Every structure is written in structure tokens, then in C-alpha cells.
Coordinates of C-alpha atoms in Angstrom, one line a residue:
X1 CA 40.6 -18.9 -23.3
X2 CA 41.4 -15.8 -25.6
X3 CA 44.7 -15.1 -23.7
X4 CA 45.7 -18.7 -24.0
X5 CA 45.1 -18.7 -27.8
X6 CA 47.2 -15.5 -28.1
X7 CA 50.1 -17.0 -26.3
X8 CA 49.8 -20.1 -28.5
X9 CA 49.9 -17.7 -31.8
X10 CA 52.8 -15.8 -30.5
X11 CA 54.7 -19.0 -29.7
X12 CA 54.0 -20.4 -33.2
X13 CA 55.0 -17.3 -35.0
X14 CA 58.3 -16.8 -33.0
X15 CA 59.3 -20.4 -33.5
X16 CA 58.6 -20.5 -37.2
X17 CA 60.2 -17.2 -37.7
X18 CA 63.4 -18.3 -36.0
X19 CA 63.6 -21.6 -38.1
X20 CA 62.7 -19.5 -41.1
X21 CA 65.4 -17.0 -40.6
X22 CA 68.0 -19.9 -39.8
X23 CA 67.1 -21.5 -43.0
X24 CA 67.1 -18.3 -45.0
X25 CA 70.6 -17.4 -43.8
X26 CA 71.9 -20.9 -44.6
X27 CA 70.5 -20.6 -48.2
X28 CA 72.2 -17.3 -48.7
X29 CA 75.5 -18.7 -47.2
X30 CA 75.3 -21.7 -49.5
X31 CA 74.4 -19.4 -52.6
X32 CA 77.1 -16.9 -52.0
X33 CA 79.9 -19.3 -51.0
X34 CA 78.9 -21.9 -53.8
X35 CA 79.0 -24.5 -51.2
X36 CA 78.3 -28.1 -52.2
X37 CA 76.6 -30.6 -49.9
X38 CA 77.6 -34.2 -49.8
X39 CA 74.6 -36.5 -48.9
X40 CA 75.6 -40.1 -48.8
X41 CA 78.2 -39.8 -51.5
X42 CA 75.9 -37.7 -53.7
X43 CA 77.2 -34.2 -54.4
X44 CA 74.4 -31.4 -54.3
X45 CA 75.6 -28.1 -55.8
X46 CA 74.8 -24.8 -54.1
X47 CA 72.0 -24.1 -56.5
X48 CA 70.0 -27.3 -55.8
X49 CA 70.8 -27.0 -52.2
X50 CA 69.3 -23.5 -51.8
X51 CA 66.3 -24.8 -53.9
X52 CA 65.6 -27.7 -51.5
X53 CA 66.1 -25.5 -48.5
X54 CA 63.7 -23.0 -49.9
X55 CA 61.0 -25.5 -49.9
X56 CA 61.4 -25.7 -46.2
X57 CA 60.8 -21.9 -46.1
X58 CA 57.5 -22.5 -47.9
X59 CA 56.5 -25.1 -45.4
X60 CA 57.4 -22.7 -42.5
X61 CA 55.1 -20.1 -44.2
X62 CA 52.3 -22.4 -44.8
X63 CA 52.4 -23.7 -41.1
X64 CA 52.3 -20.2 -39.5
X65 CA 49.5 -19.2 -41.9
X66 CA 47.4 -22.4 -40.9
X67 CA 48.0 -21.7 -37.3
X68 CA 47.9 -18.0 -36.8
X69 CA 45.8 -16.8 -39.8
X70 CA 46.0 -13.2 -40.6
X71 CA 48.8 -12.4 -38.1
X72 CA 50.6 -15.6 -39.6
X73 CA 50.3 -14.4 -43.1
X74 CA 51.7 -10.9 -42.5
X75 CA 54.6 -12.3 -40.7
X76 CA 55.1 -14.9 -43.4
X77 CA 55.0 -12.1 -46.2
X78 CA 57.4 -10.1 -44.4
X79 CA 60.0 -12.9 -44.1
X80 CA 59.5 -14.2 -47.8
X81 CA 59.9 -10.7 -49.2
X82 CA 62.9 -10.1 -47.1
X83 CA 64.3 -13.5 -48.2
X84 CA 63.7 -12.7 -51.9
X85 CA 65.5 -9.3 -51.6
X86 CA 68.4 -11.1 -49.9
X87 CA 68.7 -13.9 -52.4
X88 CA 68.4 -11.2 -55.3
X89 CA 71.3 -9.4 -53.8
X90 CA 73.5 -12.5 -54.2
X91 CA 72.7 -12.5 -58.0
X92 CA 74.0 -8.9 -58.3
X93 CA 76.9 -9.3 -56.0
X94 CA 78.2 -12.7 -57.5
X95 CA 76.8 -12.1 -60.8
X96 CA 75.5 -15.7 -60.7
X97 CA 72.1 -17.1 -61.4
X98 CA 72.5 -20.0 -58.8
X99 CA 70.1 -18.4 -56.4
X100 CA 67.2 -18.1 -59.0
X101 CA 65.6 -21.5 -58.0
X102 CA 65.5 -20.4 -54.4
X103 CA 63.9 -17.0 -55.5
X104 CA 61.2 -18.9 -57.5
X105 CA 60.5 -21.2 -54.7
X106 CA 60.1 -18.4 -52.1
X107 CA 58.0 -16.5 -54.6
X108 CA 55.9 -19.5 -54.9
X109 CA 55.8 -19.8 -51.3
X110 CA 54.3 -16.2 -51.2
X111 CA 51.5 -17.5 -53.6
X112 CA 50.9 -20.5 -51.5
X113 CA 50.6 -18.3 -48.4
X114 CA 48.1 -15.9 -50.0
X115 CA 46.2 -18.9 -51.3
X116 CA 45.9 -20.6 -48.1
X117 CA 44.7 -17.3 -46.4
X118 CA 42.0 -16.9 -49.1
X119 CA 40.6 -20.4 -48.5
X120 CA 40.9 -19.6 -44.6
X121 CA 38.8 -16.5 -45.3
X122 CA 36.3 -18.5 -47.4
X123 CA 36.2 -21.2 -44.6
X124 CA 35.7 -18.7 -41.8
X125 CA 32.6 -17.2 -43.8
X126 CA 31.2 -20.4 -44.3
X127 CA 31.7 -21.4 -40.6
X128 CA 30.1 -18.1 -39.6
X129 CA 27.1 -18.9 -41.8
X130 CA 26.9 -22.3 -40.1
X131 CA 27.2 -20.9 -36.7
X132 CA 24.4 -18.4 -37.6
X133 CA 22.1 -21.3 -38.5
X134 CA 23.0 -23.1 -35.4
X135 CA 23.0 -20.0 -33.0
X136 CA 20.8 -17.3 -34.4
X137 CA 17.0 -17.3 -34.5
X138 CA 16.1 -17.1 -38.3
X139 CA 13.0 -14.9 -37.7
X140 CA 14.3 -12.2 -35.3
X141 CA 18.2 -12.6 -36.2
X142 CA 19.0 -12.6 -32.5
X143 CA 20.7 -15.5 -30.5
X144 CA 18.6 -18.4 -30.0
X145 CA 18.3 -20.7 -26.7
X146 CA 21.4 -22.9 -27.6
X147 CA 23.6 -19.9 -27.9
X148 CA 22.0 -18.2 -25.0
X149 CA 22.7 -21.2 -22.7
X150 CA 26.3 -21.3 -24.0
X151 CA 26.8 -17.6 -23.4
X152 CA 25.3 -17.9 -19.9
X153 CA 27.6 -20.7 -18.9
X154 CA 30.7 -18.7 -20.2
X155 CA 29.5 -15.6 -18.2
X156 CA 29.1 -17.6 -14.9
X157 CA 32.7 -18.9 -15.3
X158 CA 34.1 -15.3 -15.0
X159 CA 35.6 -14.7 -11.5
X160 CA 33.5 -12.3 -9.4
X161 CA 30.7 -12.3 -12.1
X162 CA 27.1 -11.3 -11.1
X163 CA 24.1 -10.7 -13.4
X164 CA 20.5 -10.9 -13.5
X165 CA 18.6 -13.2 -15.9
X166 CA 15.1 -11.9 -17.0
X167 CA 12.8 -14.6 -18.6
X168 CA 10.0 -12.8 -20.7
X169 CA 6.8 -14.2 -22.0
X170 CA 4.5 -12.1 -24.2
X171 CA 0.9 -11.7 -23.0
X172 CA -1.9 -13.1 -25.4
X173 CA 0.5 -13.8 -28.2
X174 CA -1.2 -17.0 -29.2
X175 CA -4.4 -15.0 -29.6
X176 CA -2.6 -12.8 -32.3
X177 CA -1.5 -15.9 -34.3
X178 CA -5.1 -17.5 -34.0
X179 CA -7.0 -14.3 -35.1
X180 CA -4.6 -12.4 -37.3
X181 CA -2.3 -15.2 -38.8
X182 CA 1.2 -16.2 -38.3
X183 CA 2.5 -13.5 -40.6
X184 CA 1.1 -10.8 -38.3
X185 CA 2.5 -12.7 -35.2
X186 CA 6.0 -12.7 -36.9
X187 CA 5.7 -9.1 -37.6
X188 CA 4.9 -8.4 -33.8
X189 CA 7.8 -10.4 -32.8
X190 CA 10.2 -8.5 -35.0
X191 CA 8.7 -5.2 -33.8
X192 CA 9.2 -6.2 -30.2
X193 CA 12.7 -7.3 -30.8
X194 CA 13.4 -3.8 -32.4
X195 CA 12.2 -2.1 -29.5
X196 CA 14.1 -4.2 -27.0
X197 CA 17.4 -3.8 -29.1
X198 CA 17.0 0.0 -28.9
X199 CA 16.4 -0.3 -25.2
X200 CA 19.2 -2.7 -24.5
X201 CA 22.5 -1.5 -23.4
X202 CA 25.8 -2.5 -25.0
X203 CA 26.8 -4.9 -22.2
X204 CA 23.3 -6.5 -22.0
X205 CA 22.5 -9.7 -23.8
X206 CA 19.2 -10.9 -25.4
X207 CA 17.9 -14.1 -26.9
X208 CA 14.8 -15.6 -28.3
X209 CA 14.2 -19.0 -26.4
X210 CA 11.3 -20.0 -28.8
X211 CA 7.7 -18.9 -29.7
X212 CA 6.9 -15.8 -27.6
X213 CA 9.6 -16.4 -25.0
X214 CA 12.6 -14.2 -24.6
X215 CA 15.4 -13.7 -22.2
X216 CA 17.7 -10.8 -21.3
X217 CA 20.9 -10.9 -19.2
X218 CA 21.8 -7.7 -17.3
X219 CA 25.3 -8.0 -16.1
X220 CA 27.3 -6.2 -13.4
X221 CA 24.4 -4.0 -12.1
X222 CA 25.6 -1.9 -9.2
X223 CA 22.4 -2.0 -7.0
X224 CA 18.8 -3.4 -6.7
X225 CA 17.2 0.0 -7.9
X226 CA 19.1 0.0 -11.2
X227 CA 18.3 -3.6 -11.7
X228 CA 14.5 -2.7 -11.3
X229 CA 14.7 0.3 -13.6
X230 CA 16.5 -1.8 -16.3
X231 CA 13.9 -4.6 -16.1
X232 CA 11.0 -2.3 -16.1
X233 CA 12.4 -0.4 -19.1
X234 CA 11.8 -3.6 -21.3
X235 CA 8.2 -3.7 -20.1
X236 CA 7.6 0.1 -20.8
X237 CA 9.1 -0.3 -24.2
X238 CA 6.0 -2.4 -25.1
X239 CA 3.4 0.3 -24.1
X240 CA 3.0 2.0 -27.3
X241 CA 0.8 0.0 -29.7
X242 CA 2.1 -1.9 -32.7
X243 CA 1.0 -1.5 -36.1
X244 CA 1.4 -4.8 -38.1
X245 CA -0.2 -5.8 -41.4
X246 CA -2.8 -3.1 -41.1
X247 CA -3.8 -3.9 -37.5
X248 CA -3.2 -2.0 -34.2
X249 CA -2.1 -4.4 -31.8
X250 CA -1.2 -3.7 -28.0
X251 CA 1.3 -6.0 -26.3
X252 CA 2.5 -6.6 -22.9
X253 CA 4.7 -9.1 -21.2
X254 CA 5.3 -10.9 -18.0
X255 CA 8.9 -11.1 -16.6
X256 CA 10.6 -13.3 -14.1
X257 CA 14.0 -12.1 -12.7
X258 CA 16.6 -14.3 -11.1
X259 CA 19.9 -12.9 -9.6
X260 CA 23.3 -14.8 -10.1
X261 CA 24.8 -15.9 -7.8
X262 CA 22.5 -14.6 -5.2
X263 CA 19.5 -16.9 -5.9
X264 CA 21.8 -19.8 -7.3
X265 CA 25.2 -20.5 -8.5
X266 CA 24.0 -23.4 -10.8
X267 CA 23.2 -22.1 -14.3
X268 CA 20.5 -24.7 -14.9
X269 CA 18.8 -23.6 -11.6
X270 CA 19.1 -20.1 -12.5
X271 CA 17.3 -20.6 -15.8
X272 CA 14.7 -22.9 -14.2
X273 CA 14.2 -20.3 -11.5
X274 CA 13.6 -17.5 -13.9
X275 CA 10.9 -19.5 -15.7
X276 CA 9.3 -20.0 -12.2
X277 CA 9.4 -16.3 -11.4
X278 CA 8.0 -15.5 -14.8
X279 CA 5.1 -18.0 -14.2
X280 CA 4.4 -16.4 -10.8
X281 CA 4.2 -13.0 -12.7
X282 CA 1.6 -14.5 -15.0
X283 CA -0.6 -15.6 -12.2
X284 CA -0.4 -12.0 -10.8
X285 CA -1.8 -10.6 -13.9
X286 CA -0.7 -9.1 -17.3
X287 CA 2.4 -6.9 -17.4
X288 CA 3.7 -8.6 -14.2
X289 CA 7.3 -8.5 -13.1
X290 CA 8.2 -11.0 -10.4
X291 CA 11.6 -11.5 -8.7
X292 CA 12.5 -15.0 -7.8
X293 CA 12.2 -16.3 -4.2
X294 CA 12.6 -19.8 -3.1
X295 CA 9.1 -20.2 -1.7
X296 CA 8.0 -20.0 -5.4
X297 CA 9.3 -23.4 -5.9
X298 CA 6.7 -25.0 -3.8
X299 CA 4.2 -22.6 -5.5
X300 CA 5.0 -24.0 -8.9
X301 CA 4.7 -27.5 -7.7
X302 CA 1.2 -26.6 -6.5
X303 CA 0.3 -24.9 -9.8
X304 CA 1.4 -28.3 -11.6
X305 CA -0.9 -30.1 -9.2
X306 CA -3.7 -27.7 -10.0
X307 CA -3.1 -28.0 -13.7
X308 CA -3.4 -31.9 -13.4
X309 CA -6.6 -31.3 -11.4
X310 CA -8.1 -29.1 -14.4
X311 CA -7.5 -31.9 -16.9
X312 CA -9.0 -34.6 -14.4
X313 CA -11.9 -32.4 -13.7
X314 CA -12.5 -31.7 -17.4
X315 CA -12.3 -35.5 -18.2
X316 CA -14.6 -36.5 -15.4
X317 CA -16.8 -33.4 -15.3
X318 CA -16.0 -32.6 -11.7
X319 CA -16.3 -28.9 -12.0
X320 CA -19.6 -27.3 -10.7
X321 CA -21.3 -24.0 -11.0
X322 CA -22.7 -21.6 -8.5
X323 CA -24.9 -18.6 -9.2
X324 CA -24.4 -15.0 -7.8
X325 CA -27.6 -12.9 -7.8
X326 CA -27.6 -9.4 -9.3
X327 CA -30.2 -6.9 -8.2
X328 CA -31.6 -3.5 -9.4
X329 CA -30.8 -0.5 -7.2
X330 CA -33.9 1.2 -8.4
X331 CA -36.6 -1.3 -7.2
X332 CA -34.5 -4.1 -5.6
X333 CA -35.7 -6.6 -8.2
X334 CA -33.6 -9.6 -9.2
X335 CA -31.9 -8.8 -12.4
X336 CA -30.4 -12.1 -13.0
X337 CA -27.3 -14.4 -11.9
X338 CA -23.6 -14.6 -12.8
X339 CA -22.5 -18.3 -13.3
X340 CA -19.3 -18.8 -11.5
X341 CA -17.2 -22.0 -12.0
X342 CA -15.7 -23.9 -9.0
X343 CA -13.3 -26.5 -8.6
X344 CA -12.0 -28.8 -5.7
X345 CA -8.7 -30.4 -5.4
X346 CA -8.0 -34.1 -4.7
X347 CA -8.6 -33.4 -1.0
X348 CA -11.8 -31.9 -1.5
X349 CA -10.7 -28.4 -0.7
X350 CA -12.0 -25.5 -2.9
X351 CA -9.4 -24.1 -5.2
X352 CA -9.6 -20.4 -6.0
X353 CA -10.7 -19.4 -9.5
X354 CA -8.0 -16.8 -9.2
X355 CA -5.5 -19.7 -9.4
X356 CA -6.9 -22.3 -11.8
X357 CA -8.4 -19.9 -14.6
X358 CA -5.0 -18.2 -15.2
X359 CA -3.4 -21.7 -15.4
X360 CA -6.1 -22.8 -17.8
X361 CA -5.4 -19.7 -20.0
X362 CA -1.6 -20.3 -20.0
X363 CA -1.8 -23.8 -20.8
X364 CA -4.5 -23.7 -23.5
X365 CA -7.3 -25.3 -21.5
X366 CA -9.5 -22.2 -20.9
X367 CA -11.5 -22.7 -24.2
X368 CA -12.5 -26.3 -22.9
X369 CA -13.2 -25.0 -19.5
X370 CA -15.6 -22.2 -20.7
X371 CA -17.2 -24.4 -23.3
X372 CA -18.0 -26.8 -20.4
X373 CA -19.3 -23.8 -18.3
X374 CA -21.5 -22.5 -21.4
X375 CA -23.0 -25.9 -21.9
X376 CA -23.8 -26.8 -18.2
X377 CA -25.0 -23.3 -17.2
X378 CA -27.2 -22.9 -20.2
X379 CA -28.7 -26.4 -19.9
X380 CA -29.2 -26.0 -16.1
X381 CA -30.8 -22.7 -16.5
X382 CA -33.2 -23.2 -19.3
X383 CA -35.8 -25.1 -17.3
X384 CA -35.9 -22.3 -14.7
X385 CA -36.7 -19.6 -17.4
X386 CA -39.4 -21.9 -18.7
X387 CA -41.2 -21.8 -15.3
X388 CA -41.5 -18.0 -15.3
X389 CA -41.9 -15.4 -18.0
X390 CA -39.9 -12.9 -16.0
X391 CA -37.0 -11.1 -17.8
X392 CA -33.9 -12.6 -16.4
X393 CA -30.3 -12.5 -17.3
X394 CA -27.6 -15.2 -17.1
X395 CA -24.1 -13.7 -17.1
X396 CA -21.1 -15.9 -18.2
X397 CA -17.5 -14.9 -18.1
X398 CA -15.4 -15.2 -21.3
X399 CA -11.6 -14.9 -21.3
X400 CA -9.7 -12.8 -23.8
X401 CA -7.9 -16.0 -25.0
X402 CA -11.2 -17.7 -25.8
X403 CA -12.9 -14.7 -27.5
X404 CA -9.9 -14.2 -29.8
X405 CA -10.1 -18.0 -30.9
X406 CA -11.3 -18.7 -34.3
X407 CA -14.0 -21.0 -33.2
X408 CA -15.3 -18.5 -30.6
X409 CA -18.6 -17.7 -32.4
X410 CA -19.2 -21.3 -33.1
X411 CA -18.8 -22.3 -29.5
X412 CA -21.4 -19.9 -28.5
X413 CA -23.9 -20.9 -31.3
X414 CA -23.4 -24.4 -30.5
X415 CA -24.1 -24.0 -26.8
X416 CA -27.2 -22.0 -27.6
X417 CA -28.5 -24.4 -30.1
X418 CA -27.9 -27.7 -28.0
X419 CA -29.6 -26.0 -24.8
X420 CA -32.2 -24.1 -26.9
X421 CA -31.5 -21.1 -24.6
X422 CA -32.8 -17.9 -25.7
X423 CA -30.0 -15.5 -26.7
X424 CA -31.7 -12.5 -25.3
X425 CA -31.4 -13.9 -21.9
X426 CA -27.6 -14.4 -22.1
X427 CA -24.9 -11.9 -21.1
X428 CA -21.2 -12.4 -21.8
X429 CA -18.8 -10.7 -19.5
X430 CA -15.4 -10.0 -21.2
X431 CA -12.5 -7.9 -20.1
X432 CA -10.6 -5.0 -21.9
X433 CA -7.5 -7.3 -22.8
X434 CA -10.0 -9.0 -25.5
X435 CA -9.9 -5.7 -27.3
X436 CA -6.2 -4.9 -26.8
X437 CA -4.7 -7.6 -28.9
X438 CA -6.9 -7.1 -31.8
X439 CA -9.7 -4.5 -31.6
X440 CA -11.1 -5.1 -35.1
X441 CA -11.4 -8.7 -34.6
X442 CA -13.0 -8.6 -31.1
X443 CA -15.5 -5.9 -32.2
X444 CA -16.5 -7.9 -35.3
X445 CA -17.3 -11.0 -33.2
X446 CA -19.2 -9.2 -30.6
X447 CA -21.4 -7.4 -33.3
X448 CA -22.3 -10.8 -34.7
X449 CA -23.3 -12.0 -31.1
X450 CA -25.2 -8.9 -30.4
X451 CA -27.3 -9.4 -33.6
X452 CA -28.6 -12.6 -32.2
X453 CA -29.8 -10.8 -29.1
X454 CA -26.8 -11.6 -26.7
X455 CA -25.9 -8.9 -24.2
X456 CA -22.1 -7.8 -23.7
X457 CA -20.7 -6.6 -20.4
X458 CA -17.3 -5.1 -20.0
X459 CA -16.0 -6.7 -16.8
X460 CA -13.5 -5.3 -14.3
X461 CA -13.9 -1.9 -15.7
X462 CA -11.3 0.7 -14.4
X463 CA -8.4 -1.8 -14.2
X464 CA -7.6 -2.1 -17.8
X465 CA -5.1 -0.2 -20.0
X466 CA -7.1 2.5 -21.7
X467 CA -10.7 2.4 -20.5
X468 CA -11.6 6.1 -21.5
X469 CA -9.9 5.7 -24.8
X470 CA -11.9 2.7 -25.9
X471 CA -15.0 2.8 -24.1
X472 CA -16.8 4.8 -26.9
X473 CA -15.8 2.3 -29.7
X474 CA -16.9 -0.8 -27.8
X475 CA -20.2 -2.5 -28.7
X476 CA -21.2 -3.2 -25.1
X477 CA -24.4 -3.0 -23.1
X478 CA -23.1 -2.8 -19.5
X479 CA -20.1 -1.7 -17.4
X480 CA -19.1 -3.7 -14.5
X481 CA -17.2 -1.6 -11.9
X482 CA -14.4 -3.6 -10.5
X483 CA -14.7 -4.5 -6.7
X484 CA -11.4 -2.8 -5.9
X485 CA -13.0 0.5 -6.3
X486 CA -16.0 -0.4 -4.4
X487 CA -14.0 -1.6 -1.5
X488 CA -12.2 1.9 -1.6
X489 CA -15.6 3.6 -0.6
X490 CA -15.1 2.3 3.0
X491 CA -11.5 3.1 3.1
X492 CA -11.1 6.7 1.7
X493 CA -12.4 9.3 3.9
X494 CA -11.8 12.0 1.3
X495 CA -14.2 10.2 -1.2
X496 CA -11.8 10.2 -4.0
X497 CA -13.1 6.6 -5.1
X498 CA -16.6 8.0 -4.8
X499 CA -15.8 10.8 -7.1
X500 CA -14.1 8.3 -9.5
X501 CA -17.1 6.0 -9.4
X502 CA -19.5 8.7 -10.0
X503 CA -17.6 9.8 -13.1
X504 CA -17.7 6.3 -14.5
X505 CA -21.6 6.0 -13.8
X506 CA -22.2 9.5 -15.4
X507 CA -20.1 8.7 -18.4
X508 CA -21.6 5.3 -19.0
X509 CA -25.2 6.7 -18.8
X510 CA -24.2 9.3 -21.4
X511 CA -23.1 6.6 -23.6
X512 CA -26.3 4.6 -22.9
X513 CA -24.6 1.9 -21.0
X514 CA -25.9 0.3 -17.8
X515 CA -23.7 0.0 -14.8
X516 CA -23.4 -2.9 -12.2
X517 CA -21.0 -2.7 -9.2
X518 CA -19.6 -5.9 -8.0
X519 CA -18.3 -6.7 -4.5
X520 CA -20.9 -4.8 -2.6
X521 CA -20.5 -5.9 0.9
X522 CA -21.5 -3.1 3.4
X523 CA -24.5 -0.8 3.6
X524 CA -22.4 2.4 3.2
X525 CA -21.2 1.1 -0.3
X526 CA -24.8 0.3 -1.2
X527 CA -26.0 3.8 0.0
X528 CA -23.3 5.7 -2.0
X529 CA -23.9 3.7 -5.1
X530 CA -27.6 4.2 -4.9
X531 CA -27.0 8.0 -4.5
X532 CA -24.8 7.9 -7.5
X533 CA -27.6 6.3 -9.6
X534 CA -25.8 3.1 -10.2
X535 CA -28.2 0.6 -12.0
X536 CA -27.3 -2.9 -10.5
X537 CA -25.2 -4.3 -7.9
X538 CA -23.9 -7.9 -6.9
X539 CA -22.0 -8.8 -3.6
X540 CA -22.3 -10.6 -0.3
X541 CA -24.5 -7.9 1.2
X542 CA -27.4 -9.0 -0.7
X543 CA -26.7 -12.4 -2.0
X544 CA -23.7 -14.9 -2.0
X545 CA -23.1 -17.3 -4.7
X546 CA -25.7 -20.1 -4.4
X547 CA -26.6 -23.6 -5.7
X548 CA -28.8 -24.1 -8.7
X549 CA -31.7 -25.1 -6.5
X550 CA -31.3 -22.0 -4.2
X551 CA -31.0 -19.9 -7.4
X552 CA -34.3 -21.4 -8.7
X553 CA -36.0 -20.6 -5.2
X554 CA -34.7 -17.1 -5.3
X555 CA -35.8 -16.6 -8.9
X556 CA -39.4 -18.1 -8.4
X557 CA -40.0 -16.3 -5.0

């Protein structure tokens, strides 16, 4: 397109220049020879003839400037000045002022040329401002979705072109807006873009698609390893904490990668697939990077079905709860139960919570789901507590998205009030990600809950971002060691995992935290945990999740 425009400009300048030169020579000839022109019986003397022809010169000049802008103006000025010098020479040679009108008109043409160019410059500036409004994101000052799609389409039209499209979605960004305000959220977005701009190479292209979604194009990568390094560099750029409006905030992102033309030659499909790959990364956990595979398309359709089922289950109360027992390793006494939500699909098959819980988080339904669990579990378990005076704990999982919601404290208090459930028998299990978005806000809310007697457990300990860094600052009562470390006890003959678990338990006891191990399934795991002085356990070895009736029987036995 640029080459075509360049050829058009060159043709315009050449044509107008030839016409200009021909007309200019004709003016000089008429002026020097005092030639009169007979037009329909009317005699036009040489002075008037040169003046009329000089008007044509002005028109040529205006035309070339309008068509060719800066290069046209330069060409026009050269020709106009040359014409003035040539006309002026006739005045000195012939000692006649007959060329004066022509000189005046050409000089006027110079003024018209400069004026036209001035208005062109102003028009271009206004056009640029308008284009910025249309194509630039006003917050981050990088291209928006509209310009990105336009650029992507142009890029795909280049012969032999190949590139990777990276679709990026920030983790837990909604929680930042909910807890710290949109001003802090805007600050985070700008800081994220600053880091990515420093990371981005000259030939790479980045845009904000909307909200907390971004896209990066990595063109002409030479091999898959280089591509992976480039993609990972954008993730690594977020590792260091952000400081916005007086708050320390940790950010991460999930990324979906599609390769053109390898995965698809259709731009709309490329964009759609990148979103699908990102969604797959979200389901795999925070900070995930997923490369598109065609099998993911059926996976996204399945996810859409599950999302519909979540809504349907909420509306018709089709979820149900099972209770997994927890035991003391010192005396084998029942400590309590963890309430686990379950959901079946339309065919009656059980849907893994690892599938529908992340979906509920991503689509803004997790608060509704967890409020249902709180209400149902507390109301179900309250009669059991009343039958026995034993100290028993009911544990309920709370997502980071929910705990950072403005109504979180009210949700907990309402569930306790309606059910009349004693707060000292309730334990909320949270993950480290609840603290990583906004430590101050999460700690403040947890301290409020602890004042009412509620216990706090840190779930999946050892799999987070900065466990040892934050553990001393968190107002928790219990550490829950992730089952992946417990599983490794059977697999690691060198006992590296045992040493790691032993370190966690020792550190927790020094800080006056209790420790519970989840996923205990073998006698070897139980023996090692007992030897390491672990406080509690839960797992299939001693108790699978059971119904409310079975939990009551176990509790009263």
C-alpha cells in the first residue's frame, strides 16, 4: 500500500512539474517577445497573457501540494521561485514591466502553497488526535482492541508472515477494584503496562483489549524456545510487587498463546483460540501459560456447559455438601469436618470441584456459591452441635475473590446470625492468594472475624508465592500442608519431602500455629507425620467425605 502511494505521489509531482515548466516557458516567451494572443477576435497583450497563464501555475502548485503534501510543497516552491527569477530576468533584459503581473501572481501562488500546507499540517494534527481517540486506550495510552484487530489483519496479509498472539488476563484484578478502589486499579494497570513496555521488543506489538485483558504479538520468532522465553518474560515482569496508592500489591497473569499460521490462518479464529488458551491457563491455576491445542475447543464448550450448570444449580439449589473428617494424630480423636461442595451435571455425573470452582471465580459466581455453602453447612451442622457438648470444628473454604469482596464480612455474619451457629466452632480455610492482592485489607478483615471467635486456616500451604515471607504476618491459627507434599512421602526415597514437611511443622509450632496434613492415604504417610509431631490429618486413610447423616453418626459415636 505504501509503495503504491509513493508511486502515485511521484507520478503527480512529475506530471504537474512538466505542465508547470511548459506553462512557465510559455509565459517567459510571451513576456520577452511581447506576443499578443487573439482569442475570438479579442486581442490579449503579452502582460495580460502572462498573468492569465501565471494563474495556471498557482493551480498546478496547489494541486501538487494537496496531493503530495510536504514533498509537493517543496517541489512547488522550487518551481515557483525559479519562475520568479526567470520572469524577473525579463524585466532587466527588456527593461519592461510587462512581466510584473505574472511575478505577483506567482508570488501569490507561493503564499497559497504555504497556506495550503499550513492547513494540511493542522488537519493532520486533528486527524491524529481523532485517531488517538479511536485507536488508543485513554488510560494506558497503548493501542486498543479496535486498532489491535486492524493491525493483526494487516500483519496477516504480509507474504510469509508468522507470529504468535498472546492473550493475557490479570489474576484477581477485580478484587483490587473491589477492595482498593478503581483509582488503585487504574494505577496497577498503568504500572503493568510500564513494565511490559520495558520488556517489549521493538518489533513486538501490545494492546489493551479492555478491563484487565491485554494482547501481545510476537512476530517472526525463529524457534519455539525463543517464543516460550519471550512469553515467559512478560509473566516474569510481574513478579516484583507493585506499590500503588500506598499499598503493596502482588500481580500475576494467565496467558494463552496461538501461533499464526500454524494453529489457524483465519484472524478471527486466531483471536478466539488465544482466548480459549488463556481460559485453559486460568483453569490450570494462577500464573499459567497455555499454548493452544485444537482439543481445547471441545474443552471450552464443556466449560460453557458447566457454567450453565452452576447457574442452574444455584437457582434450583441442586448443589450438595459432603463432610470429610479430620483427626488428631495425638489421640486419634475427631477434630471436626471440612465441608466440601459437590455438583452433578445434567446427566447426573459428578463434576470435579477443580473444574467448577475456578469457573465460578472467573465468571463472578463464587460469592453466590460460597454464600450457599455457608448457609447450608451452618444450618445443617447446628443441630449436630446441639446434640453433643464436644468441641468440634466445621471448616469451610473461602476463595480469595470472595474474601476481598466488600461484603465478605457481612456475608459471614449473616450466615452465623441466621443459623445461630457458634463462631468458635467455625474455621475458614483461605489461600495465600487472598493476601497477595492486598495484604492490609485481607488482614484487617480476618482480624475482625477472629475477634468473634472464628478460626482461620491457611490452605494449600507450600504452593503459594512467598509462604515463608508472609507466614509471620498472617493472623492465622492453622497451617494446612498441601497434599502434593504428602504424596511425595511415598515417592521420594531420599526423604527430601519429609525434611521439607518437618521444617514446616517445626516452624509452625514455633509460631504457635497448629498443622494439619491433607491427602493422607497410606500408613507410611501417617507414620512419618506422627513422627514429625504433626497435629492433625485428613485423608482417605481414615475417612472419606461422607453425607450429613454419616457425619452425625461418626460425630456421636
